[in-house]
Short mmCIF file of C-alpha atoms in Angstrom, two decimals:
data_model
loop_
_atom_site.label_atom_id
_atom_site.label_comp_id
_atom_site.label_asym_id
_atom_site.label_seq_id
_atom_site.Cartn_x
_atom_site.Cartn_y
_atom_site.Cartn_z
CA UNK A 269 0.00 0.00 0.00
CA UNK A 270 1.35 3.66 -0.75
CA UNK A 271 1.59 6.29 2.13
CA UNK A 272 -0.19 9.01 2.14
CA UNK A 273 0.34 12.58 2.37
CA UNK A 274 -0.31 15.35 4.24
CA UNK A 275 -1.98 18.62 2.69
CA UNK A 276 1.69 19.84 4.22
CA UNK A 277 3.38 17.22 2.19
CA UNK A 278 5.00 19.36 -0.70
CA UNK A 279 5.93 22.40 2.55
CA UNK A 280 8.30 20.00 4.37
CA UNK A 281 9.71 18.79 1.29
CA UNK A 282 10.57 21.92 0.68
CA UNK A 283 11.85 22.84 4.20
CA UNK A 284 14.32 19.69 4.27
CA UNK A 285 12.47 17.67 6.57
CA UNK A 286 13.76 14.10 6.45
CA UNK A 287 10.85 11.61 5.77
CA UNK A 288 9.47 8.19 7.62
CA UNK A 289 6.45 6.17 7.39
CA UNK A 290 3.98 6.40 10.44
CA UNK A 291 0.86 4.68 10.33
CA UNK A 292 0.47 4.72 6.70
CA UNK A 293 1.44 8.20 6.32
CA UNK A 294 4.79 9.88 4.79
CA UNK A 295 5.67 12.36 7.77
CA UNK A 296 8.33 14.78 8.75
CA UNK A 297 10.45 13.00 11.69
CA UNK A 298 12.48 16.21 11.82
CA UNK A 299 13.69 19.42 10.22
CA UNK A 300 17.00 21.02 12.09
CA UNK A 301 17.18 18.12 14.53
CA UNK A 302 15.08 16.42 17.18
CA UNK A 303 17.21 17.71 20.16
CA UNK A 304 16.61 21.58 18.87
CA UNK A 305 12.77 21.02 18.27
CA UNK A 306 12.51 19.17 21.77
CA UNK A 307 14.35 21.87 23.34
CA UNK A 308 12.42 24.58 20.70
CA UNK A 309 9.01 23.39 21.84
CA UNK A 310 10.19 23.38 26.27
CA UNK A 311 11.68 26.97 25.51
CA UNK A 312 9.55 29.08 23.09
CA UNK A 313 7.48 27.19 20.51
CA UNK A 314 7.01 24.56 17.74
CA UNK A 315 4.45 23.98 14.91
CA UNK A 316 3.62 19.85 13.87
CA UNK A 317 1.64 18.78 11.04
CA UNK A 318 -0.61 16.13 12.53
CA UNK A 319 -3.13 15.98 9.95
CA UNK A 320 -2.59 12.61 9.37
CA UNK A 321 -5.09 11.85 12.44
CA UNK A 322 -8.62 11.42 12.11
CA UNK A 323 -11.56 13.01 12.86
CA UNK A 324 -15.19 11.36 12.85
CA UNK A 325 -18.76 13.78 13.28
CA UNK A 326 -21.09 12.33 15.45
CA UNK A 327 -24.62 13.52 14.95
CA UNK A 328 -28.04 12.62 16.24
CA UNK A 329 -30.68 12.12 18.57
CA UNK A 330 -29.00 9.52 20.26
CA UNK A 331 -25.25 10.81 19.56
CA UNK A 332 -24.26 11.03 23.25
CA UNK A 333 -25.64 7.35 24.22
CA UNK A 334 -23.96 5.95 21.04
CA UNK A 335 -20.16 7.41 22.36
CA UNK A 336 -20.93 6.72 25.63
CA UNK A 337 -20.99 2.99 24.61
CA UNK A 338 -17.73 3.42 22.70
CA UNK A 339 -16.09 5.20 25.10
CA UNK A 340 -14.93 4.53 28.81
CA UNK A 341 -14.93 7.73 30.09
CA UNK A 342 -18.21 10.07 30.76
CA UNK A 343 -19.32 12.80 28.23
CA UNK A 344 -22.52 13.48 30.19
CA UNK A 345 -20.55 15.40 32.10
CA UNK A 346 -19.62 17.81 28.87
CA UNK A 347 -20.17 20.96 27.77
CA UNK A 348 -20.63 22.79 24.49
CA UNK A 349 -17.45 23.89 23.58
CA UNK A 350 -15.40 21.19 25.78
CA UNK A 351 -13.04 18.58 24.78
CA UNK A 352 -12.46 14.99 26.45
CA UNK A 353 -9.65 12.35 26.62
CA UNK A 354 -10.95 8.64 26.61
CA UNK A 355 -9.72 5.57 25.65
CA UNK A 356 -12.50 2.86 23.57
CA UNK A 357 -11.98 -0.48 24.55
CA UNK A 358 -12.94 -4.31 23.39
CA UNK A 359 -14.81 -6.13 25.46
CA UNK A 360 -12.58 -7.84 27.30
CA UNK A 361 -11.40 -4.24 28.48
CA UNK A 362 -7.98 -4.08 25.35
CA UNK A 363 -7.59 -0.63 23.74
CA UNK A 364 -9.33 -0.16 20.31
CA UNK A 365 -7.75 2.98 20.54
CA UNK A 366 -7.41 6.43 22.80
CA UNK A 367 -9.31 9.57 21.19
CA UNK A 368 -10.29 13.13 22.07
CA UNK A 369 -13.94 13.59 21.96
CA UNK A 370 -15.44 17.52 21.13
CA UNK A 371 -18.26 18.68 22.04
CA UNK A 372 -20.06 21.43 19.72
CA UNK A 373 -23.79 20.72 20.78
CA UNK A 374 -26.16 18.43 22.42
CA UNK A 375 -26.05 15.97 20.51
CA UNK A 376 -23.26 17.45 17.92
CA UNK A 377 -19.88 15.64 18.39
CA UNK A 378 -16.23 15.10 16.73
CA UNK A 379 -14.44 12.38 17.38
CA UNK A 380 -10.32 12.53 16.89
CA UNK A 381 -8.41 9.38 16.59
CA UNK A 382 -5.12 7.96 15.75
CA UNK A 383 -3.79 7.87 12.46
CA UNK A 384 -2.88 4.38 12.27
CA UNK A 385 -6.16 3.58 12.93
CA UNK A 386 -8.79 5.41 11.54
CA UNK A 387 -9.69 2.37 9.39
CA UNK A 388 -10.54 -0.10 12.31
CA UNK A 389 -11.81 2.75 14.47
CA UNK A 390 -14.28 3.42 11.60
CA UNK A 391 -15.46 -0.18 11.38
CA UNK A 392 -15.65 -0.42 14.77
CA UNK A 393 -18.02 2.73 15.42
CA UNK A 394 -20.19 1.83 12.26
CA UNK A 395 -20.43 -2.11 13.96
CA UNK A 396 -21.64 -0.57 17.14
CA UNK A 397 -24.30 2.23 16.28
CA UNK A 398 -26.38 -0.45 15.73
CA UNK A 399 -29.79 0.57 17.39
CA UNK A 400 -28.33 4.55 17.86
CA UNK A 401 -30.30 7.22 16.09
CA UNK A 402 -27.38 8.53 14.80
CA UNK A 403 -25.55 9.38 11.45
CA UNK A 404 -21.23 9.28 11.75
CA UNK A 405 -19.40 11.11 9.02
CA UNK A 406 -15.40 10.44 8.40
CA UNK A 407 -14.04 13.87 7.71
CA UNK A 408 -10.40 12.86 7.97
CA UNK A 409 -9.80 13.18 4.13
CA UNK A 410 -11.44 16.86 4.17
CA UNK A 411 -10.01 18.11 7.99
CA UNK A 412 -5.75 19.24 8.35
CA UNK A 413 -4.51 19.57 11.81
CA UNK A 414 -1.27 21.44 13.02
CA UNK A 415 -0.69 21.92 16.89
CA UNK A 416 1.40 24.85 18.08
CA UNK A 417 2.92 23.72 21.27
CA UNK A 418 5.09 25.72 23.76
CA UNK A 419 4.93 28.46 26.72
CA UNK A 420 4.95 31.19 23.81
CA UNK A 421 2.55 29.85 21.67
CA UNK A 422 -0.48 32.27 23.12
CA UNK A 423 1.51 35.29 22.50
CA UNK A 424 2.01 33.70 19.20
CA UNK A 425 -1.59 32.66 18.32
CA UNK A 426 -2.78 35.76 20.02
CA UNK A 427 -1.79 37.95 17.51
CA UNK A 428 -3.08 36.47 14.22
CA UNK A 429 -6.36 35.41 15.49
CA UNK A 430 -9.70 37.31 15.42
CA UNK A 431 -10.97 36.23 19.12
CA UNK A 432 -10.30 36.57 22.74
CA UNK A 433 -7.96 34.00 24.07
CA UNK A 434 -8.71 34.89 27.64
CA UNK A 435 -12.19 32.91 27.80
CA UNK A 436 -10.13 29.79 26.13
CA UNK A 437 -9.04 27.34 29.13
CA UNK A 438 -7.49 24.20 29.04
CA UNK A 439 -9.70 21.51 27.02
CA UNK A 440 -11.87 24.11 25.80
CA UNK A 441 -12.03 24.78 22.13
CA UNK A 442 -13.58 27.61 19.87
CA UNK A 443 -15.58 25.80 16.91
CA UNK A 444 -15.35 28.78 14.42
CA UNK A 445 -12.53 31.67 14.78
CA UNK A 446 -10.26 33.12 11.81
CA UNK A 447 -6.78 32.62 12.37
CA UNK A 448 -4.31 34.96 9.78
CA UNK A 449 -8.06 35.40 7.97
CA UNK A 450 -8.68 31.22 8.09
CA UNK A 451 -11.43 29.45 9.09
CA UNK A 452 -10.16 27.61 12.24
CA UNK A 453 -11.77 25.39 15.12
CA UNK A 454 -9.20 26.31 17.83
CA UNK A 455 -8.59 24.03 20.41
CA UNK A 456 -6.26 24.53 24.11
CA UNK A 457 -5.31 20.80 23.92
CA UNK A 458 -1.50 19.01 23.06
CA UNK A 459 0.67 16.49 23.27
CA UNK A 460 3.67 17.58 24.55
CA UNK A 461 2.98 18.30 28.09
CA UNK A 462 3.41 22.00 27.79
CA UNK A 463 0.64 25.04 27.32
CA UNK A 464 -0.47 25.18 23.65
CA UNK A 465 -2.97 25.14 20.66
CA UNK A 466 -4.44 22.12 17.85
CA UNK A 467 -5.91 24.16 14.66
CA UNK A 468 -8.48 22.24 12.87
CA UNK A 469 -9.13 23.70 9.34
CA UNK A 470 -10.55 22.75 6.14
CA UNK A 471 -7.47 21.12 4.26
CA UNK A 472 -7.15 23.20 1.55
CA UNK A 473 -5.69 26.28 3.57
CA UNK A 474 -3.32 24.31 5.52
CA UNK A 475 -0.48 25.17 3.72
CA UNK A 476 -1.64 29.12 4.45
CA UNK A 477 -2.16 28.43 8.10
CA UNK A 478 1.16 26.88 8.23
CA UNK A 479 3.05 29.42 6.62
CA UNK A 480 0.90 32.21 8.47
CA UNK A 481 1.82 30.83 12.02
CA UNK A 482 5.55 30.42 10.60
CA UNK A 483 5.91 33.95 10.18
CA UNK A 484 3.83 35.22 13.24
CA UNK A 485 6.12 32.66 15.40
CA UNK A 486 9.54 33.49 13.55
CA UNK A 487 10.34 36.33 16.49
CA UNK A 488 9.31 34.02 19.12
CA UNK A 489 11.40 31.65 18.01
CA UNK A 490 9.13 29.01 16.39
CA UNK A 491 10.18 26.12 14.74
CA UNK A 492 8.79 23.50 12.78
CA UNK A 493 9.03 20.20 14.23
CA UNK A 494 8.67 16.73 13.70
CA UNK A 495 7.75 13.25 14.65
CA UNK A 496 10.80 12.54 16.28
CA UNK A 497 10.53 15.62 18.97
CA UNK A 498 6.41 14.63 19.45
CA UNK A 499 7.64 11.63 20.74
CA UNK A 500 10.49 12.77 22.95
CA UNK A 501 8.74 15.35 24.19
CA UNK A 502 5.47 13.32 24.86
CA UNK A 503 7.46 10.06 26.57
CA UNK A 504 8.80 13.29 28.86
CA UNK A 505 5.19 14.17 30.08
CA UNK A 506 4.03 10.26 30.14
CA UNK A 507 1.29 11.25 27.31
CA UNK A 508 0.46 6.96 25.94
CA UNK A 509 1.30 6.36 22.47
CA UNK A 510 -1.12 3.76 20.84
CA UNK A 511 0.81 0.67 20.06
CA UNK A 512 3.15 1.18 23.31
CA UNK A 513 1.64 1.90 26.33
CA UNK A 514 -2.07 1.35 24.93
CA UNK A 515 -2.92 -1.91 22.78
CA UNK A 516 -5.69 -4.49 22.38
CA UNK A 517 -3.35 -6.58 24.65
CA UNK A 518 -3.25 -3.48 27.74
CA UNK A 519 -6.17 -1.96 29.41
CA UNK A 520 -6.27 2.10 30.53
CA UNK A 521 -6.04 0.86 33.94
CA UNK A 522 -3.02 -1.33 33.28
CA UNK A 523 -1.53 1.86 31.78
CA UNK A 524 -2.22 3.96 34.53
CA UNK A 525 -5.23 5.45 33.27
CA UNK A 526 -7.78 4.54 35.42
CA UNK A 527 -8.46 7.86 35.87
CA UNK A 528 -10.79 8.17 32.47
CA UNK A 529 -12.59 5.08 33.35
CA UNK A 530 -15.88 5.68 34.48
CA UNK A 531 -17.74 2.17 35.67
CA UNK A 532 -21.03 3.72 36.87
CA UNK A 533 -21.50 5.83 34.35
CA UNK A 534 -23.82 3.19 32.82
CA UNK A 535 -23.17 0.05 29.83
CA UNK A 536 -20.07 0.67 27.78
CA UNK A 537 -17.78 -1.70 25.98
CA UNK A 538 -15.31 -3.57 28.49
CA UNK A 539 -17.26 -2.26 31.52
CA UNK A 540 -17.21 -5.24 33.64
CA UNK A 541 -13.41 -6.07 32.87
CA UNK A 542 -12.37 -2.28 34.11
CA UNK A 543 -14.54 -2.28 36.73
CA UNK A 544 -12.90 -5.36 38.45
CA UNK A 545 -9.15 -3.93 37.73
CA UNK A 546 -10.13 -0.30 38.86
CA UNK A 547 -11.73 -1.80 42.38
CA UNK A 548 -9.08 -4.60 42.71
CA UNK A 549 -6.24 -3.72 41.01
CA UNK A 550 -5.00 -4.89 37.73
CA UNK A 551 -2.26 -7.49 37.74
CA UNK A 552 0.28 -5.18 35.39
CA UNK A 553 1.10 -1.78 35.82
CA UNK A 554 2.78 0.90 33.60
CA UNK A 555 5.84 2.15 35.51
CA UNK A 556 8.55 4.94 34.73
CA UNK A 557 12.35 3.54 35.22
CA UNK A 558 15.21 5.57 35.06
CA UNK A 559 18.38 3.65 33.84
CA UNK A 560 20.97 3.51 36.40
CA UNK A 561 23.33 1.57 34.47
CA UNK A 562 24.83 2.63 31.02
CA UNK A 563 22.61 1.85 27.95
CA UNK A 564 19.63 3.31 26.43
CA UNK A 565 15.92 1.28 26.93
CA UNK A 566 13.91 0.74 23.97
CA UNK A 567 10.58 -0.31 23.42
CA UNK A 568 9.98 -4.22 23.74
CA UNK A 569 13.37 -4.82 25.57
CA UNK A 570 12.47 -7.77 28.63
CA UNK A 571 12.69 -6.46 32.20
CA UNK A 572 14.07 -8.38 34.73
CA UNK A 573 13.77 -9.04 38.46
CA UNK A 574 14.61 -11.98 40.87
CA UNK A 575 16.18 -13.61 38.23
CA UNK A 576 12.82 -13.96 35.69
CA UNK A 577 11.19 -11.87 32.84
CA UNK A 578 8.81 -9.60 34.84
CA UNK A 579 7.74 -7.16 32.05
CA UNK A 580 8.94 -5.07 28.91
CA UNK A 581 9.70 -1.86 28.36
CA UNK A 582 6.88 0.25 26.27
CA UNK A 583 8.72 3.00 25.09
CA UNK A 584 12.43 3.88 26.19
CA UNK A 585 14.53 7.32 25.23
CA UNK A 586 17.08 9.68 26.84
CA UNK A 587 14.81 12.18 27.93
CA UNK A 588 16.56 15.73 26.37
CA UNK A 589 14.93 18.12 28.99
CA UNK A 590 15.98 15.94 31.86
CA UNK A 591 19.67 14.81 30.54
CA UNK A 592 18.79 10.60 31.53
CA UNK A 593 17.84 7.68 30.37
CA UNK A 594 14.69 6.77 30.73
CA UNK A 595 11.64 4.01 30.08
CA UNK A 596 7.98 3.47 30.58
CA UNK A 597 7.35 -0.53 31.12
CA UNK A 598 4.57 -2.67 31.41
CA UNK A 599 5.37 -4.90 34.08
CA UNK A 600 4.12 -7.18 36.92
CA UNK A 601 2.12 -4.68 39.71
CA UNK A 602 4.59 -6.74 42.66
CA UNK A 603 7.63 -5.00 41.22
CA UNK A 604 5.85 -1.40 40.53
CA UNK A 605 7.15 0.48 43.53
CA UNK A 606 8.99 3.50 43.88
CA UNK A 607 12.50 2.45 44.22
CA UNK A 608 12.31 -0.63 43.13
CA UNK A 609 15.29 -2.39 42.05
CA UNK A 610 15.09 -3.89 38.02
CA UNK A 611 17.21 -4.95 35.42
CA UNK A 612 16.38 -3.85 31.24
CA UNK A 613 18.17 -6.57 29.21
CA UNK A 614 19.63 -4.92 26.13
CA UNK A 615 21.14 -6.72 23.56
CA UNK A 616 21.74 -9.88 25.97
CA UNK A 617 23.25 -7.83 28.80
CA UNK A 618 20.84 -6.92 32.18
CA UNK A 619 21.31 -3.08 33.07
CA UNK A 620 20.58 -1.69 36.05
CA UNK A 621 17.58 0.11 35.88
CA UNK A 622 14.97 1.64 39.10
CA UNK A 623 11.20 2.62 39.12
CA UNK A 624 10.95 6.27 39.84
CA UNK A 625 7.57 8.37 39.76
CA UNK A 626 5.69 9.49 36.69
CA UNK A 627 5.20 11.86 34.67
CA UNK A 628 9.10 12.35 34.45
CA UNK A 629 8.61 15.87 33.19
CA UNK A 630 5.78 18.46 34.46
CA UNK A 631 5.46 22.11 33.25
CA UNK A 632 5.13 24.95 36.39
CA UNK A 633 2.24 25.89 37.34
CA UNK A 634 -0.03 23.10 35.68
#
C-alpha cells in the first residue's frame, strides 16, 4: 500500500524535513534536529503537522448514548465547547484505541483518533451504532490539523487570530474563529505536556495556516518540528502512544489510566473487565524507570527481576529536557514500587535500571 500525504506534504519537502512512514502516512520525523525542536518546543514554541489523524462527526438524537458505549470515560458530564480524553476499549477491556472527543452541541460531536487507525476505528463505530439514532461522518480526508505547542505559543496565536484567548481554558475549544483570515476550530489541547494550541481547518488552507503561524512565530522563536521531537517530548510528560503503552493486549487501567474510566456511568464496551481492575487492582502496571546503568531502553526490551522476565519496556529514550535515560514498562504490579530495584536486558546484557515516579517531566504551574 502507498503512504499518504499530508496537505503539508510538498511544505516539508521543501523545508528539508527528512521523511518516515507512520501509520500509513509519509511524515516529517524532523527538520533542524530532534534535540533543537525538543528543546524549541520546552523553551519558546514549535508547529507539527498532525493531519494525518482522524476526525469522525457524530450527529443525532441519540449521539451522546452511542459514544458513551464506545467510550470509557463520561461525556454526560460535557459541555458545548469542551473537549475529552478517553480511551474505547474491546470487550474484554484491550484498547481499540485512545481519542479526544469535542463537544459542539447536544447531541453534535467530533471524534479525533489515531492515524494508524482510523480504518478499524471506523469499522468499529459503524459495527456498534447499531440501534443509535445517529448518522457518523469520516471527515479525515477533508479536515488538516497542526498543533502549536510551547509556553509562547499564546503570544504567538494571540496575535493572528480574530478572538479573545482569555475565555479559552485548558480543554476548551472555539468551533469557528479566523486565524491569519482562516477558518479555524481552535482548540487549548497538546501532546507535549506543555501550554499550547491544535488548529483544525478545512485542508485546503493548511499550507496558508502553516506558513501564516511560521511567520507570526519566527520572532518568538518558532520552529517546525517533527515526529521525532512529538515523541520525545510526549514520553517526557508520560502522554500513551497507541501501540506502546495502549494496545488491544493493555487496558487504561493497566496503563495507569484509570483515571478516564468511568464504571457507573452506565453500559459501555469492556465495563465489567475495568470495573474489576479499577476496584481490585489490575495485575500489570505501567511504571517509569530511570536507567541507572549505562545503555539506552527501547521499546519491547524484557525487564528483569529476581532472576525472571517480569515485564517489557513500552517506550524507552534519553529524555533531552531531563539529561537521563529513561523508560515506561509494562510490568508485573509486585515490582511497581517507587524504588524498586530492576534490570532492562539490552542486547543480551541486564542493566541496572529503578522505578521512579511518573510523569518524568511536568510544566510549572499546571
Amino acid at each position: 500500500m502507498t503512504a499518504k500525504q499530508t496537505p503539508l506534504y510538498q511544505i516539508h519537502l521543501d523545508a528539508g524535513a527528512k521523511m518516515v512512514e507512520f501509520g500509513g502516512w509519509l511524515m516529517p520525523v524532523q527538520y533542524s534536529g530532534i534535540i533543537e525542536e525538543h528543546h524549541a518546543v520546552r523553551q519558546k514554541a514549535g508547529l507539527f503537522d498532525v493531519s494525518h489523524m482522524g476526525e469522525f462527526l457524530v450527529r443525532g438524537k441519540d449521539a451522546e448514548a452511542f459514544i458513551q458505549k464506545l467510550a470509557v470515560n463520561d461525556i454526560s458530564v460535557m459541555q458545548p465547547g469542551q473537549a475529552q480524553y478517553s480511551p474505547m476499549c474491546y470487550e474484554n477491556g484491550g484498547t481499540v484505541d485512545d481519542l479526544l472527543i469535542y463537544k459542539h452541541a447536544g447531541n453534535d460531536y467530533m471524534l479525533v483518533v489515531n492515524a494508524g487507525n482510523i480504518d478499524k476505528d471506523w469499522q468499529w463505530a459503524n459495527r456498534h451504532k447499531v440501534g443509535f439514532d445517529v448518522e457518523i461522518s469520516d471527515i479525515s480526508g477533508q479536515t488538516a490539523l497542526v498543533a502549536l505547542q510551547g509556553p509562547l505559543s499564546q503570544e504567538i496565536i494571540a496575535g493572528v487570530l480574530d478572538a479573545d484567548l482569555g475565555r479559552l481554558g485548558y480543554y476548551r475549544f472555539l468551533p469557528s474563529v479566523r486565524v491569519a483570515g482562516i477558518k479555524t476550530l481552535l482548540s487549548r489541547t497538546g501532546y507535549t505536556g506543555e501550554d499550547g494550541f491544535e488548529l483544525y481547518c478545512d485542508a485546503a488552507d493548511a499550507a496558508a495556516l502553516w506558513r501564516a503561524l511560521l511567520r507570526a512565530g519566527a520572532a518568538h522563536g518558532l520552529l517546525p518540528a517533527g515526529l521525532g521531537a512529538r515523541d520525545t517530548l510526549r514520553f517526557e510528560a508520560c502522554l500513551p502512544l497507541y501501540g506502546h503503552e495502549l494496545s488491544a493486549e493493555i487496558t487504561p487501567v493497566e496503563a495507569g489510566l484509570g483515571m478516564f474510566v468511568k464504571p457507573d456511568k452506565g453500559i459501555f464496551n469492556g465495563q465489567a473487565v475495568l470495573a474489576a481492575q479499577k476496584k481490585d487492582g489490575a495485575a500489570r502496571a505501567l511504571i517509569g524507570l530511570e536507567m541507572t546503568g549505562r545503555g539506552i531502553a527501547r521499546a519491547d526490551y524484557p525487564v528483569w527481576a529476581d532472576g525472571k522476565p517480569i515485564g517489557r519496556i513500552t517506550t524507552g529514550s534519553v529524555a533531552p529536557t531531563l539529561g537521563k535515560n529513561l523508560g515506561l514498562a509494562l510490568v508485573d504490579k509486585n515490582y511497581a514500587r517507587i524504588g524498586q530495584e530492576l534490570f532492562v536486558e539490552i542486547r543480551g546484557k541486564q542493566v541496572a535500571a529503578k522505578v521512579i515516579k511518573k510523569p518524568f517531566y511536568k510544566r510549572e504551574g499546571k
